[in-house]
Structures are given as C-alpha cells and as structure tokens.
GROMACS .gro file of C-alpha atoms in nm:
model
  104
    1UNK     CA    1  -9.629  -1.955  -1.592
    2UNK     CA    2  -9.987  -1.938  -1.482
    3UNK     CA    3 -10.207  -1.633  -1.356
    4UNK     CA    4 -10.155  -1.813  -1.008
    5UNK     CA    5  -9.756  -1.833  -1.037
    6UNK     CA    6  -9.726  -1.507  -1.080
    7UNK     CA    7  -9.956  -1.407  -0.798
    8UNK     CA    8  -9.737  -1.673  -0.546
    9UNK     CA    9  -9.414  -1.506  -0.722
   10UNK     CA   10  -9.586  -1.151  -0.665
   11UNK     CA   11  -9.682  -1.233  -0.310
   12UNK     CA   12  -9.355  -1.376  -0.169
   13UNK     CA   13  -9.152  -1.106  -0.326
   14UNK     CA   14  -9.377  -0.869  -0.107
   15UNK     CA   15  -9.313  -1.066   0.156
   16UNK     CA   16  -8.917  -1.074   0.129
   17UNK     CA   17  -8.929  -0.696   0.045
   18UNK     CA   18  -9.161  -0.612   0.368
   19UNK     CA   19  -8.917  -0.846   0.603
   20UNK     CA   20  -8.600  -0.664   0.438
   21UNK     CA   21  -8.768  -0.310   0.573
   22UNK     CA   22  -8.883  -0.441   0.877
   23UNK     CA   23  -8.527  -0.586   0.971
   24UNK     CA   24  -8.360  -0.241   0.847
   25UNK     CA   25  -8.644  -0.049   1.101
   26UNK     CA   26  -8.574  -0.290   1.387
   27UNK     CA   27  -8.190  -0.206   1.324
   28UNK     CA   28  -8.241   0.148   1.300
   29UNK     CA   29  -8.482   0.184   1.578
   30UNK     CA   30  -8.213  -0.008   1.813
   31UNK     CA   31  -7.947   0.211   1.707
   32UNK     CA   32  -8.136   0.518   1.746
   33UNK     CA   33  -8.209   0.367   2.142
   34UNK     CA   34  -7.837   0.314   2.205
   35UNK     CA   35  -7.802   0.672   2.127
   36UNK     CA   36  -8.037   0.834   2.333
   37UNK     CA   37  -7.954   0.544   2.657
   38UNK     CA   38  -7.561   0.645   2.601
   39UNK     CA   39  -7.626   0.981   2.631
   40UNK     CA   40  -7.805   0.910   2.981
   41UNK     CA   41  -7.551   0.731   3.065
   42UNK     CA   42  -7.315   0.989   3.007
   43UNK     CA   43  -7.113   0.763   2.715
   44UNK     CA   44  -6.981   0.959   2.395
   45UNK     CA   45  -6.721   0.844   2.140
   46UNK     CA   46  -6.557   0.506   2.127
   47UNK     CA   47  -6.797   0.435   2.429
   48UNK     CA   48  -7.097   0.506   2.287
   49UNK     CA   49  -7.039   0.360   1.991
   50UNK     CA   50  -6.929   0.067   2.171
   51UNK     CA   51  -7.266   0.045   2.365
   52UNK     CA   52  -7.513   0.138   2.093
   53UNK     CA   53  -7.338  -0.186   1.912
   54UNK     CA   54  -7.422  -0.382   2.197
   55UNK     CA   55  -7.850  -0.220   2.231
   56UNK     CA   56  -7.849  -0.329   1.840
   57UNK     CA   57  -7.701  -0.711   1.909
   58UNK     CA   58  -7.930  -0.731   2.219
   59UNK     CA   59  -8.216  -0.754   1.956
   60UNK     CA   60  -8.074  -1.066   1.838
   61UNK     CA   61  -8.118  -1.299   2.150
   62UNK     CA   62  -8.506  -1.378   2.087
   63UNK     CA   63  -8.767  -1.260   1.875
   64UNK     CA   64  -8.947  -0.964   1.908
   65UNK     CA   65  -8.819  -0.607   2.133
   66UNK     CA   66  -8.832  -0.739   2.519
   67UNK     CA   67  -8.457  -0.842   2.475
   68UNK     CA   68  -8.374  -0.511   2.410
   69UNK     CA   69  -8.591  -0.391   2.661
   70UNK     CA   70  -8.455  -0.603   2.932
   71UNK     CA   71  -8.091  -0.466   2.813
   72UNK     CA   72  -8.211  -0.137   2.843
   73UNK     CA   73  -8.377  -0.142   3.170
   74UNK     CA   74  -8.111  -0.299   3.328
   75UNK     CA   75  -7.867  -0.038   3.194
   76UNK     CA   76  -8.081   0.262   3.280
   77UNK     CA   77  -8.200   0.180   3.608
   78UNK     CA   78  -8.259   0.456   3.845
   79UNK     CA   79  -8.231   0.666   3.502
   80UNK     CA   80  -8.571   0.620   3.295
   81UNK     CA   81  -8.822   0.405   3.465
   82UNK     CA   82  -9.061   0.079   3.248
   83UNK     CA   83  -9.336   0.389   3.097
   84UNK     CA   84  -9.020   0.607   2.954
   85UNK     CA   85  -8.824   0.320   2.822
   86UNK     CA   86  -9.147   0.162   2.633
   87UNK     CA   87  -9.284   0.568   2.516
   88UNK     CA   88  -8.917   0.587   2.384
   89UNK     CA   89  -8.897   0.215   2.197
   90UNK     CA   90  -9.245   0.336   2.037
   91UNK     CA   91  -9.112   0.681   1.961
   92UNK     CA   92  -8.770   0.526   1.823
   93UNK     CA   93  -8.985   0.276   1.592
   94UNK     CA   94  -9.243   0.512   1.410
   95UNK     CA   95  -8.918   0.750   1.331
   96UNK     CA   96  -8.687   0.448   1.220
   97UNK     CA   97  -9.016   0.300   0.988
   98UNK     CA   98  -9.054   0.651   0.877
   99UNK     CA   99  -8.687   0.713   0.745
  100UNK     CA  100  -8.702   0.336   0.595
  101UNK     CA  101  -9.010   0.399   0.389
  102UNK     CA  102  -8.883   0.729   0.279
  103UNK     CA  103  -8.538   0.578   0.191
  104UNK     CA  104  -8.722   0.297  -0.044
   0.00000   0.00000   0.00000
C-alpha cells in the first residue's frame, strides 16, 4: 500500500468510528428525553418504558432532531413550552456525547 492508502484507510476508519459515536449519542440523548418527558407525563414502568421506546424510534423518521422534537412537543403540550423542550434536547446531547466519549 502507498503513503496515500493508508491515509484514505486512516481517514474513513475515523469516519466510521465518529458516525458509530454519533449514532450511540443520538440514541442515548433520545432515551435520556423519553425519560425526563415520561416523567412529566406522569408514565413509570411498562409505560414509560413503552414511551421512551417510541421518543428513541421518533428519531428515525428523517434526518436530524426536529422529528423528535415534533414528537415531543406534541406529547408535552401545555407541559414544557418550544424554549424548554430545545434547552432540554441541548442539555440531553452534551451529557449523552459526554458518557459516549468517556465509555470509548
């Protein structure tokens, strides 16, 4: 292999390994919204559960976090207005890429 190989090998396993963590902080950060929404919501147990499955799947109908969003503003309304729900999403991702990067 040639100096530039490796370099295209180097970079796209960066790549791959900085997608993996960002997929595992998006994850986390959903789950850790489900949480904190259920517990507005007054869910706990099976319930919760049950909804903080469905704030993490949310994520999956487009790219980027306005799916979940949506979800979650829909659920909570009346309960946390647009400024809380976006202060928490931002709260919920520096903690989730925080436990990733310590985890790796």
């Amino acid at each position: 292999m040639t100096t530039f190989d490796d370099r295209e090998n180097a970079y796209e396993n960066k790549f791959a390994h900085d997608a993996e963590l960002q997929f595992k902080a998006d994850a986390r950060c959903n789950k850790m919204l489900g949480e904190w929404a259920a517990g507005l919501l007054g869910k706990s147990g099976p319930e919760a559960a049950a909804y903080i499955g469905e704030v993490v799947t949310s994520d999956f109908e487009e790219a980027g976090h306005e799916d979940v969003y949506r979800k979650l503003s829909a659920d909570l309304d009346g309960k946390a207005d647009e400024p809380t729900i976006r202060a928490k999403m931002a709260e919920c991702m520096l903690e989730a890429r925080r436990q990733v990067l310590e985890e790796n």
